mmCIF file of C-alpha atoms in Angstrom:
data_model
loop_
_atom_site.group_PDB
_atom_site.id
_atom_site.type_symbol
_atom_site.label_atom_id
_atom_site.label_comp_id
_atom_site.label_asym_id
_atom_site.label_seq_id
_atom_site.Cartn_x
_atom_site.Cartn_y
_atom_site.Cartn_z
ATOM 1 C CA MET L 892 171.057 99.262 151.301
ATOM 2 C CA THR L 893 169.809 98.931 147.756
ATOM 3 C CA TYR L 894 171.856 97.184 145.105
ATOM 4 C CA ASP L 895 171.463 96.225 141.464
ATOM 5 C CA VAL L 896 171.397 92.713 140.059
ATOM 6 C CA GLU L 897 172.125 92.454 136.333
ATOM 7 C CA ILE L 898 170.760 89.254 134.815
ATOM 8 C CA VAL L 899 171.485 87.580 131.496
ATOM 9 C CA LEU L 900 169.438 84.502 130.666
ATOM 10 C CA ARG L 901 170.799 81.734 128.477
ATOM 11 C CA GLU L 902 170.299 82.267 124.753
ATOM 12 C CA GLN L 903 169.435 85.946 125.247
ATOM 13 C CA ASN L 904 171.440 88.924 124.039
ATOM 14 C CA THR L 905 170.246 91.490 126.542
ATOM 15 C CA ALA L 906 170.625 92.018 130.256
ATOM 16 C CA THR L 907 167.899 93.080 132.637
ATOM 17 C CA THR L 908 168.495 94.886 135.900
ATOM 18 C CA THR L 909 166.502 94.578 139.067
ATOM 19 C CA ARG L 910 166.990 96.446 142.323
ATOM 20 C CA ILE L 911 167.027 94.589 145.617
ATOM 21 C CA ASP L 912 166.857 95.986 149.132
ATOM 22 C CA HIS L 913 168.822 94.474 151.995
ATOM 23 C CA ASP L 914 168.694 95.731 155.576
ATOM 24 C CA MET L 915 172.411 95.873 156.337
ATOM 25 C CA PRO L 916 175.249 97.744 154.606
ATOM 26 C CA ALA L 917 177.843 95.329 153.218
ATOM 27 C CA GLN L 918 180.522 96.371 155.735
ATOM 28 C CA ALA L 919 178.329 94.960 158.537
ATOM 29 C CA TRP L 920 177.374 91.701 156.814
ATOM 30 C CA THR L 921 177.472 88.343 158.524
ATOM 31 C CA GLU L 922 177.092 84.945 156.889
ATOM 32 C CA ARG L 923 173.328 85.323 157.325
ATOM 33 C CA ASP L 924 173.369 88.457 155.141
ATOM 34 C CA VAL L 925 175.559 86.799 152.509
ATOM 35 C CA LYS L 926 173.168 83.834 152.403
ATOM 36 C CA ALA L 927 170.226 86.197 151.898
ATOM 37 C CA VAL L 928 171.995 88.081 149.086
ATOM 38 C CA LEU L 929 172.904 84.857 147.271
ATOM 39 C CA GLU L 930 169.318 83.635 147.596
ATOM 40 C CA GLN L 931 168.001 86.962 146.298
ATOM 41 C CA MET L 932 170.341 86.753 143.298
ATOM 42 C CA LEU L 933 169.193 83.239 142.401
ATOM 43 C CA LEU L 934 165.554 84.233 142.851
ATOM 44 C CA ALA L 935 166.130 87.237 140.567
ATOM 45 C CA ILE L 936 167.388 84.916 137.814
ATOM 46 C CA ASP L 937 164.353 82.689 138.288
ATOM 47 C CA LYS L 938 161.988 85.677 138.235
ATOM 48 C CA ALA L 939 163.564 86.953 135.002
ATOM 49 C CA ARG L 940 163.108 83.497 133.463
ATOM 50 C CA ASP L 941 159.547 83.055 134.769
ATOM 51 C CA PRO L 942 158.009 86.449 135.666
ATOM 52 C CA GLY L 943 154.649 84.892 136.530
ATOM 53 C CA GLY L 944 156.127 82.239 138.817
ATOM 54 C CA PRO L 945 155.640 82.116 142.578
ATOM 55 C CA ASP L 946 157.570 84.536 144.792
ATOM 56 C CA ASP L 947 158.190 82.034 147.583
ATOM 57 C CA ARG L 948 160.331 79.473 145.745
ATOM 58 C CA TYR L 949 162.798 77.374 147.742
ATOM 59 C CA VAL L 950 166.422 78.286 146.979
ATOM 60 C CA ALA L 951 169.154 75.649 147.286
ATOM 61 C CA LEU L 952 172.624 77.120 147.639
ATOM 62 C CA ARG L 953 174.341 74.465 145.561
ATOM 63 C CA GLY L 954 174.957 73.675 141.922
ATOM 64 C CA PHE L 955 176.133 77.112 140.812
ATOM 65 C CA SER L 956 179.409 78.840 140.055
ATOM 66 C CA TRP L 957 180.299 82.080 141.795
ATOM 67 C CA ILE L 958 183.071 84.626 142.155
ATOM 68 C CA VAL L 959 183.696 87.830 144.089
ATOM 69 C CA GLU L 960 185.397 90.357 141.822
ATOM 70 C CA PRO L 961 186.715 93.926 142.204
ATOM 71 C CA PHE L 962 184.553 96.666 140.731
ATOM 72 C CA GLY L 963 186.291 99.747 139.421
ATOM 73 C CA GLU L 964 188.994 101.531 141.365
ATOM 74 C CA THR L 965 186.962 102.276 144.488
ATOM 75 C CA GLY L 966 187.705 99.028 146.316
ATOM 76 C CA ASP L 967 184.106 97.901 145.907
ATOM 77 C CA VAL L 968 183.302 94.360 144.775
ATOM 78 C CA VAL L 969 180.542 92.491 142.967
ATOM 79 C CA ILE L 970 179.258 88.946 143.359
ATOM 80 C CA ALA L 971 178.679 86.987 140.152
ATOM 81 C CA VAL L 972 176.749 83.700 140.029
ATOM 82 C CA GLU L 973 176.017 81.383 137.136
ATOM 83 C CA ILE L 974 173.427 78.624 136.903
ATOM 84 C CA PRO L 975 172.270 76.611 133.872
ATOM 85 C CA SER L 976 169.474 79.089 133.069
ATOM 86 C CA GLY L 977 171.585 82.252 133.277
ATOM 87 C CA CYS L 978 173.901 84.450 135.287
ATOM 88 C CA ALA L 979 173.663 87.455 137.571
ATOM 89 C CA VAL L 980 176.036 90.085 138.905
ATOM 90 C CA ALA L 981 175.102 91.980 142.072
ATOM 91 C CA GLY L 982 176.652 95.054 143.593
ATOM 92 C CA PRO L 983 178.761 96.999 143.884
ATOM 93 C CA PHE L 984 179.334 96.389 147.575
ATOM 94 C CA ARG L 985 181.711 98.279 149.841
ATOM 95 C CA ILE L 986 183.384 95.320 151.535
ATOM 96 C CA GLY L 987 186.780 93.673 151.263
ATOM 97 C CA GLN L 988 187.057 91.137 148.454
ATOM 98 C CA ARG L 989 188.853 88.533 150.561
ATOM 99 C CA HIS L 990 186.442 88.968 153.484
ATOM 100 C CA LEU L 991 183.352 88.556 151.293
ATOM 101 C CA ASP L 992 184.912 85.629 149.439
ATOM 102 C CA GLU L 993 185.561 83.862 152.746
ATOM 103 C CA MET L 994 181.997 84.481 153.931
ATOM 104 C CA VAL L 995 180.546 83.109 150.684
ATOM 105 C CA ARG L 996 182.717 79.998 151.083
ATOM 106 C CA ARG L 997 181.478 79.471 154.646
ATOM 107 C CA VAL L 998 177.830 79.967 153.638
ATOM 108 C CA LEU L 999 178.106 77.455 150.801
ATOM 109 C CA ALA L 1000 179.993 74.951 152.978
ATOM 110 C CA ASP L 1001 177.251 75.201 155.594
ATOM 111 C CA ALA L 1002 174.560 74.730 152.943
ATOM 112 C CA ALA L 1003 176.307 71.535 151.801
ATOM 113 C CA LEU L 1004 176.195 69.898 155.261
ATOM 114 C CA PRO L 1005 173.766 66.987 155.545
ATOM 115 C CA ARG L 1006 170.640 67.845 157.499
ATOM 116 C CA PRO L 1007 168.172 65.543 159.211
ATOM 117 C CA THR L 1008 165.298 64.628 156.920
ATOM 118 C CA VAL L 1009 161.880 63.456 157.977
ATOM 119 C CA HIS L 1010 160.021 61.352 155.409
#
């Protein structure tokens, strides 16, 4: 599926839109898909801020605000994220708001778990 991500950078008055491809339709998403979409959204903000930057940046799923909101009267939803450098809204996605909200919560809770570190 292809979806739009609208990005507004801090201290800018205009939005830019980028299109992102994801293999699975939203109705079939798992936490792995939600994680990928969130990472793609954050990377899209970074790419809008620094178009010449590297494409393979590490994405940490922490330190941002998010919400899953209804979109229009179709039952579709969007995901909105905000970080210090800007915000992005992705979608619309044909998936239940509560279901997607719960998956985002699980993905972010998993990302917050301590992991073994080798120094």
